[in-house]
Structure formats: C-alpha cells, structure tokens
Coordinates of C-alpha atoms and ligand atoms in Angstrom, one line a residue:
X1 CA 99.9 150.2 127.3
X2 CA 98.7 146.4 127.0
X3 CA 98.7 145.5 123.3
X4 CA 95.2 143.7 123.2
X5 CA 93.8 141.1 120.5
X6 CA 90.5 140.8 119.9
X7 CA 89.1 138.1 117.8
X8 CA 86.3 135.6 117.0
X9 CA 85.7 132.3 115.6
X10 CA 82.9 133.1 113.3
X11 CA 83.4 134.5 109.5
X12 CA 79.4 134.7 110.1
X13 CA 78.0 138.1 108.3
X14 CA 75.9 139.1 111.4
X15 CA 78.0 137.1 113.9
X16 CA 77.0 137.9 117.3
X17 CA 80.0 136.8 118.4
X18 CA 82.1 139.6 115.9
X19 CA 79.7 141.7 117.5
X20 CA 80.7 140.9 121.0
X21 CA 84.3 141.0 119.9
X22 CA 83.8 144.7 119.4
X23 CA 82.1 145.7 122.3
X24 CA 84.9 144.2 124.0
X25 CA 87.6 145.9 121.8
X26 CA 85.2 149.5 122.7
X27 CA 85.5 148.3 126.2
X28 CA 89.6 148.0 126.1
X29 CA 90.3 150.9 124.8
X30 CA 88.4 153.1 126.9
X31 CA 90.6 151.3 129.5
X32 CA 93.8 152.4 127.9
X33 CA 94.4 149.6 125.6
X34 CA 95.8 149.4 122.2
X35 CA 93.4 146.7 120.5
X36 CA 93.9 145.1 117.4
X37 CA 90.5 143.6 116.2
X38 CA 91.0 140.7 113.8
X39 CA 88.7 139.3 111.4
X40 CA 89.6 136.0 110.4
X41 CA 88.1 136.3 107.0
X42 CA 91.1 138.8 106.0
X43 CA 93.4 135.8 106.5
X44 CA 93.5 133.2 103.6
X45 CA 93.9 129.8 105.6
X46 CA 93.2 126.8 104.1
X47 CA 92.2 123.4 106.0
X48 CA 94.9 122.1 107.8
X49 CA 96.5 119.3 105.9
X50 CA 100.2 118.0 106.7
X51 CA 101.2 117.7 103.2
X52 CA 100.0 121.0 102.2
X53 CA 102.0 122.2 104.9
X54 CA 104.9 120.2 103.5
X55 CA 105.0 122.3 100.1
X56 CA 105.5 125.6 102.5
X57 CA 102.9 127.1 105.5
X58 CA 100.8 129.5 103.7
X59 CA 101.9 133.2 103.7
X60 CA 99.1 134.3 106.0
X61 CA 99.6 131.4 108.5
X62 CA 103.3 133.2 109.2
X63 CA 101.0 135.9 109.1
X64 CA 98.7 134.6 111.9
X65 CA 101.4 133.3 113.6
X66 CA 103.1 136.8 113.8
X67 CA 99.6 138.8 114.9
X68 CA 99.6 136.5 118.2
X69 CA 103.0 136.8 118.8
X70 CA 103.0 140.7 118.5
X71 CA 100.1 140.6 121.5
X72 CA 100.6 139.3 125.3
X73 CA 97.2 139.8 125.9
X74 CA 93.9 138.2 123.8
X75 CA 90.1 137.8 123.8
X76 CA 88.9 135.1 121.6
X77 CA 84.8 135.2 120.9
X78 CA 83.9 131.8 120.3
X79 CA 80.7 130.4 118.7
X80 CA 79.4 127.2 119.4
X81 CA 78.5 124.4 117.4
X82 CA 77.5 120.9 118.8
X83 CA 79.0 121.8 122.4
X84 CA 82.2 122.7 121.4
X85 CA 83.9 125.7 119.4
X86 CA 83.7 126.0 115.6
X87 CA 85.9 124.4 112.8
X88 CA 86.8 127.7 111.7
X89 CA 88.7 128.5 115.8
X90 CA 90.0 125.1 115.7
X91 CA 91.5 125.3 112.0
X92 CA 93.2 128.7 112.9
X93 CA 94.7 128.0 116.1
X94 CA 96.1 124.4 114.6
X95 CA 98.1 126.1 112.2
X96 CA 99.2 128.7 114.6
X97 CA 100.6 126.0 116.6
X98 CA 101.9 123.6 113.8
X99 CA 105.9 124.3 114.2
X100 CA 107.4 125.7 110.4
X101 CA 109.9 123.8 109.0
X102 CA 113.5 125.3 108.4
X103 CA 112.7 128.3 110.6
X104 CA 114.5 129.0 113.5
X105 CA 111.9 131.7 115.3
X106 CA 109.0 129.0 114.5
X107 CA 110.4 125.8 115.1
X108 CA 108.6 125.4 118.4
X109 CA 104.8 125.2 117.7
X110 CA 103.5 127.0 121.5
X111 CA 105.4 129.9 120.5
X112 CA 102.7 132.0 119.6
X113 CA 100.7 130.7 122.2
X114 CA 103.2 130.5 126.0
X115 CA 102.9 132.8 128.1
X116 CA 100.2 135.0 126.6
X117 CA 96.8 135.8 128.9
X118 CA 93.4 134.6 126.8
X119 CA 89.7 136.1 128.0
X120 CA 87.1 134.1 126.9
X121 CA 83.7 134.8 125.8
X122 CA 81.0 133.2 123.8
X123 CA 77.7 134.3 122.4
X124 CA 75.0 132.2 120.9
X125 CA 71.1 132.5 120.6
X126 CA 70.5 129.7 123.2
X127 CA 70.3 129.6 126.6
X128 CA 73.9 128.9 127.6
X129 CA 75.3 131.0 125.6
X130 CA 78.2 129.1 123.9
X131 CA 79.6 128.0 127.8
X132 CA 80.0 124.8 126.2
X133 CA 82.4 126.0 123.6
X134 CA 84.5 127.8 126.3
X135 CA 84.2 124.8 128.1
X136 CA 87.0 123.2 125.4
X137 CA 88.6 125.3 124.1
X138 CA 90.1 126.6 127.5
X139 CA 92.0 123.3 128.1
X140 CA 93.7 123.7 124.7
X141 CA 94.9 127.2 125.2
X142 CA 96.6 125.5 128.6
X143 CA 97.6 122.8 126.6
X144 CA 99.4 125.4 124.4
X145 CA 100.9 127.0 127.6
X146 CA 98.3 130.1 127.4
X147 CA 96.9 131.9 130.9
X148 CA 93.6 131.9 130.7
X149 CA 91.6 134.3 132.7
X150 CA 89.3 132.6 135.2
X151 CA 86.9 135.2 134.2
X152 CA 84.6 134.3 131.3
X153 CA 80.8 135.5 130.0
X154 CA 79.1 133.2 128.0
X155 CA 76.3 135.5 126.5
X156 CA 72.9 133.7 126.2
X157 CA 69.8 134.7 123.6
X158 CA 72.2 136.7 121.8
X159 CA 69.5 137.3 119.4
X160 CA 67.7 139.7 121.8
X161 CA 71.2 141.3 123.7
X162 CA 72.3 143.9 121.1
X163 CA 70.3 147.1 120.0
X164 CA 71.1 148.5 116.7
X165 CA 74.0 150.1 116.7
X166 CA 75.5 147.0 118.1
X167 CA 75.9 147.6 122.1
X168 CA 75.1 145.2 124.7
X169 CA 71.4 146.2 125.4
X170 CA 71.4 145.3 129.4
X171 CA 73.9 146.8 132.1
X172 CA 74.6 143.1 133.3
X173 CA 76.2 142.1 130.0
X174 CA 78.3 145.3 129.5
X175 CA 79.6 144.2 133.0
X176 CA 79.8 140.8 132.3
X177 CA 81.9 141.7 129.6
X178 CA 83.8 144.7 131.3
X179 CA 85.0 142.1 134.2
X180 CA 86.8 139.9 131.6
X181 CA 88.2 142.7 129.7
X182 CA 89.9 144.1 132.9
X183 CA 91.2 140.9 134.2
X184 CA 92.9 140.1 130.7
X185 CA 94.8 143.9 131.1
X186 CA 95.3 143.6 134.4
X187 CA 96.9 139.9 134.1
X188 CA 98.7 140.8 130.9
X189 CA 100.4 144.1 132.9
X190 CA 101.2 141.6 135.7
X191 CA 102.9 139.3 133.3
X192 CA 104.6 142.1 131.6
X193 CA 106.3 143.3 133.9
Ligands
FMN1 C1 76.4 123.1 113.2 C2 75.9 124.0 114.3 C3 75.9 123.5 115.6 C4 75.4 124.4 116.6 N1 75.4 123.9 117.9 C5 75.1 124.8 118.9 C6 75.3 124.4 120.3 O1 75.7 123.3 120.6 N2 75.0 125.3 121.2 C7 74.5 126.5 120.9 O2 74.2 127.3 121.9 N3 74.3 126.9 119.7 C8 74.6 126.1 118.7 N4 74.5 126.5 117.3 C9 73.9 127.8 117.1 C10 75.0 128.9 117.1 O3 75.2 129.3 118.4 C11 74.6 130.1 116.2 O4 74.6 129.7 114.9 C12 75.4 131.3 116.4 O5 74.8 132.4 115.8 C13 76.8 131.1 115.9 O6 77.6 132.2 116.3 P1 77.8 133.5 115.4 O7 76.5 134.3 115.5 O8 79.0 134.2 116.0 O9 78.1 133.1 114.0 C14 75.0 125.7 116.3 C15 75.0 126.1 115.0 C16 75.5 125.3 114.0 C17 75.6 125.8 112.6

C-alpha cells in the first residue's frame, strides 16, 4: 500500500487549495492508499533564519523532516502569489532541506526530499489557476532530487469549483485531479519496488 502525503501551502481558513488537498486525499484512498493529510498550521516553524538554526532546528522542523521521509509518494497544493508559490511552501520546504548539524541521519539536506514522487496541483480564483506557482516550484523539487509527476491540474475560478460539502463541482476537475492522483501511486509503486 503506497504511503501517500497530502499537503498544501496555504494556512488560509477557507483555502481552496486545503480544500483540493482533500479531495485528492478522498481520491487516494478510494484507490488503496494510506494518506496522511498535513496541515501545516499544526507545525510550529518559524522563518528560516541561519542563526536561529544555529541554537538548534526547531523540534517540529525534525518533525517535518521525519513526515516526508516516512512517505515515498506526495501531493503538494500550492497557492499562488505573484506567479510563484507562497512564502509559507517555500519557508517549509527550506527547512526541510537545511542539513542538521551533529546528526548523522540529517546531515545531507535532500534527504527528505531524493527519490520521492511529488504530484502537483494548484488552485486559485483566477483564470490559470495557480499554473504559475507549479511552474517554480517543480524545478526545486528536481533540484532537491524529487520525481515529479508530469501530470499536474492547475484548478482555475476556484471560487466557483467546489459545492458545499467541499467536492469538485464538475466531472472534468475530479478527473483532472484523479489523473495526478494515479500517476503519483502508480510512480511511487514503480519506484518502490
Ligand atoms: C500576495 C498575493 C499575490 C497573489 N498573486 C496571485 C497570482 O499571481 N496568481 C493568482 O492566480 N492568484 C494570486 N493571488 C490570489 C490567490 O490565488 C488567492 O488568494 C487564493 O485564494 C490563495 O490560495 P488559498 O485559497 O489556498 O489560500 C494572490 C494572492 C495574494 C495574497
């Protein structure tokens, strides 16, 4: 069973991209995954500042650290702001790759990061949907030795897309979002094994 991490980049009350986060968790484990959904907001992570980090990484960036590792397979939501992906994704995933001093297991910074398969997706209330965001933060996730799926959705007028109860109102999204989902599990069995 793929061990699948859903997350997004927004601590946003009615985020719509914590909202696609979960129809994509919904989505996984009707397809025989065991998802872990995490809200960033649970974890207490301060700005990234070097000599902060000097005095000891904070408990809950070991924490972070450990979450990733635990999962070969991810889905990262990601917002955008100003064409690229938010503070808040960038912040998290710096400390996750900033290498902890005097300890062995986390001396190298991409381990968290090489070797696991990322799905994208993005939601935002214009047009384009966030594209822009998945657009940069992809080449990081290489950078940091990640697969990342060449599937992505980048949900547009997000406003409109989700009824009440939080589904994807149109059959065309739920697919959208269904063909990322599979490719991640279907990747991360492939690498797996
Ligand atoms: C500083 C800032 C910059 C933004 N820039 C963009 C942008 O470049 N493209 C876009 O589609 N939406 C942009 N937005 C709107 C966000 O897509 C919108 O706030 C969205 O709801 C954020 O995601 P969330 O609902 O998951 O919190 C921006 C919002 C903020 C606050």
């Amino acid at each position: 069973m793929t061990q699948l991490l859903v997350f997004a980049g927004s601590t946003r009350q009615n985020s719509y991209n914590r909202r696609l986060a979960q129809v994509a968790a919904d989505l996984a484990r009707t397809a025989g995954a065991s998802v872990t959904l995490l809200e960033l907001s649970d974890l207490k992570i301060p700005l990234y500042n070097a000599d902060l980090e000097a005095q000891g990484t904070p408990a809950d960036v070991l924490r972070l650290k450990q979450i990733l590792d635990d999962h070969p397979a991810w889905i990262i939501c990601s917002p955008e702001y100003n064409g690229s992906y938010t503070a808040l994704l960038k912040n998290t995933l710096d400390w996750a790759s900033s290498p902890v001093k005097n300890d062995a297991y986390w001396s190298d910074g991409s381990k968290p990061f090489a070797g696991k398969v990322v799905g994208l997706l993005s939601a935002s209330p214009g047009a384009l949907g966030g594209l822009g965001s998945l657009n940069h933060l992809s080449p990081m996730l290489l950078a940091l030795q990640c697969w990342v799926c060449p599937q992505k959705f980048a949900l547009g007028r997000a406003g409109d897309a989700f009824d009440e109860t939080g589904r994807l109102k149109a059959e065309s999204h739920q697919a959208s979002v269904a063909a990322v989902v599979d490719q991640v599990l279907w990747a991360g069995r492939r690498l797996a094994s």
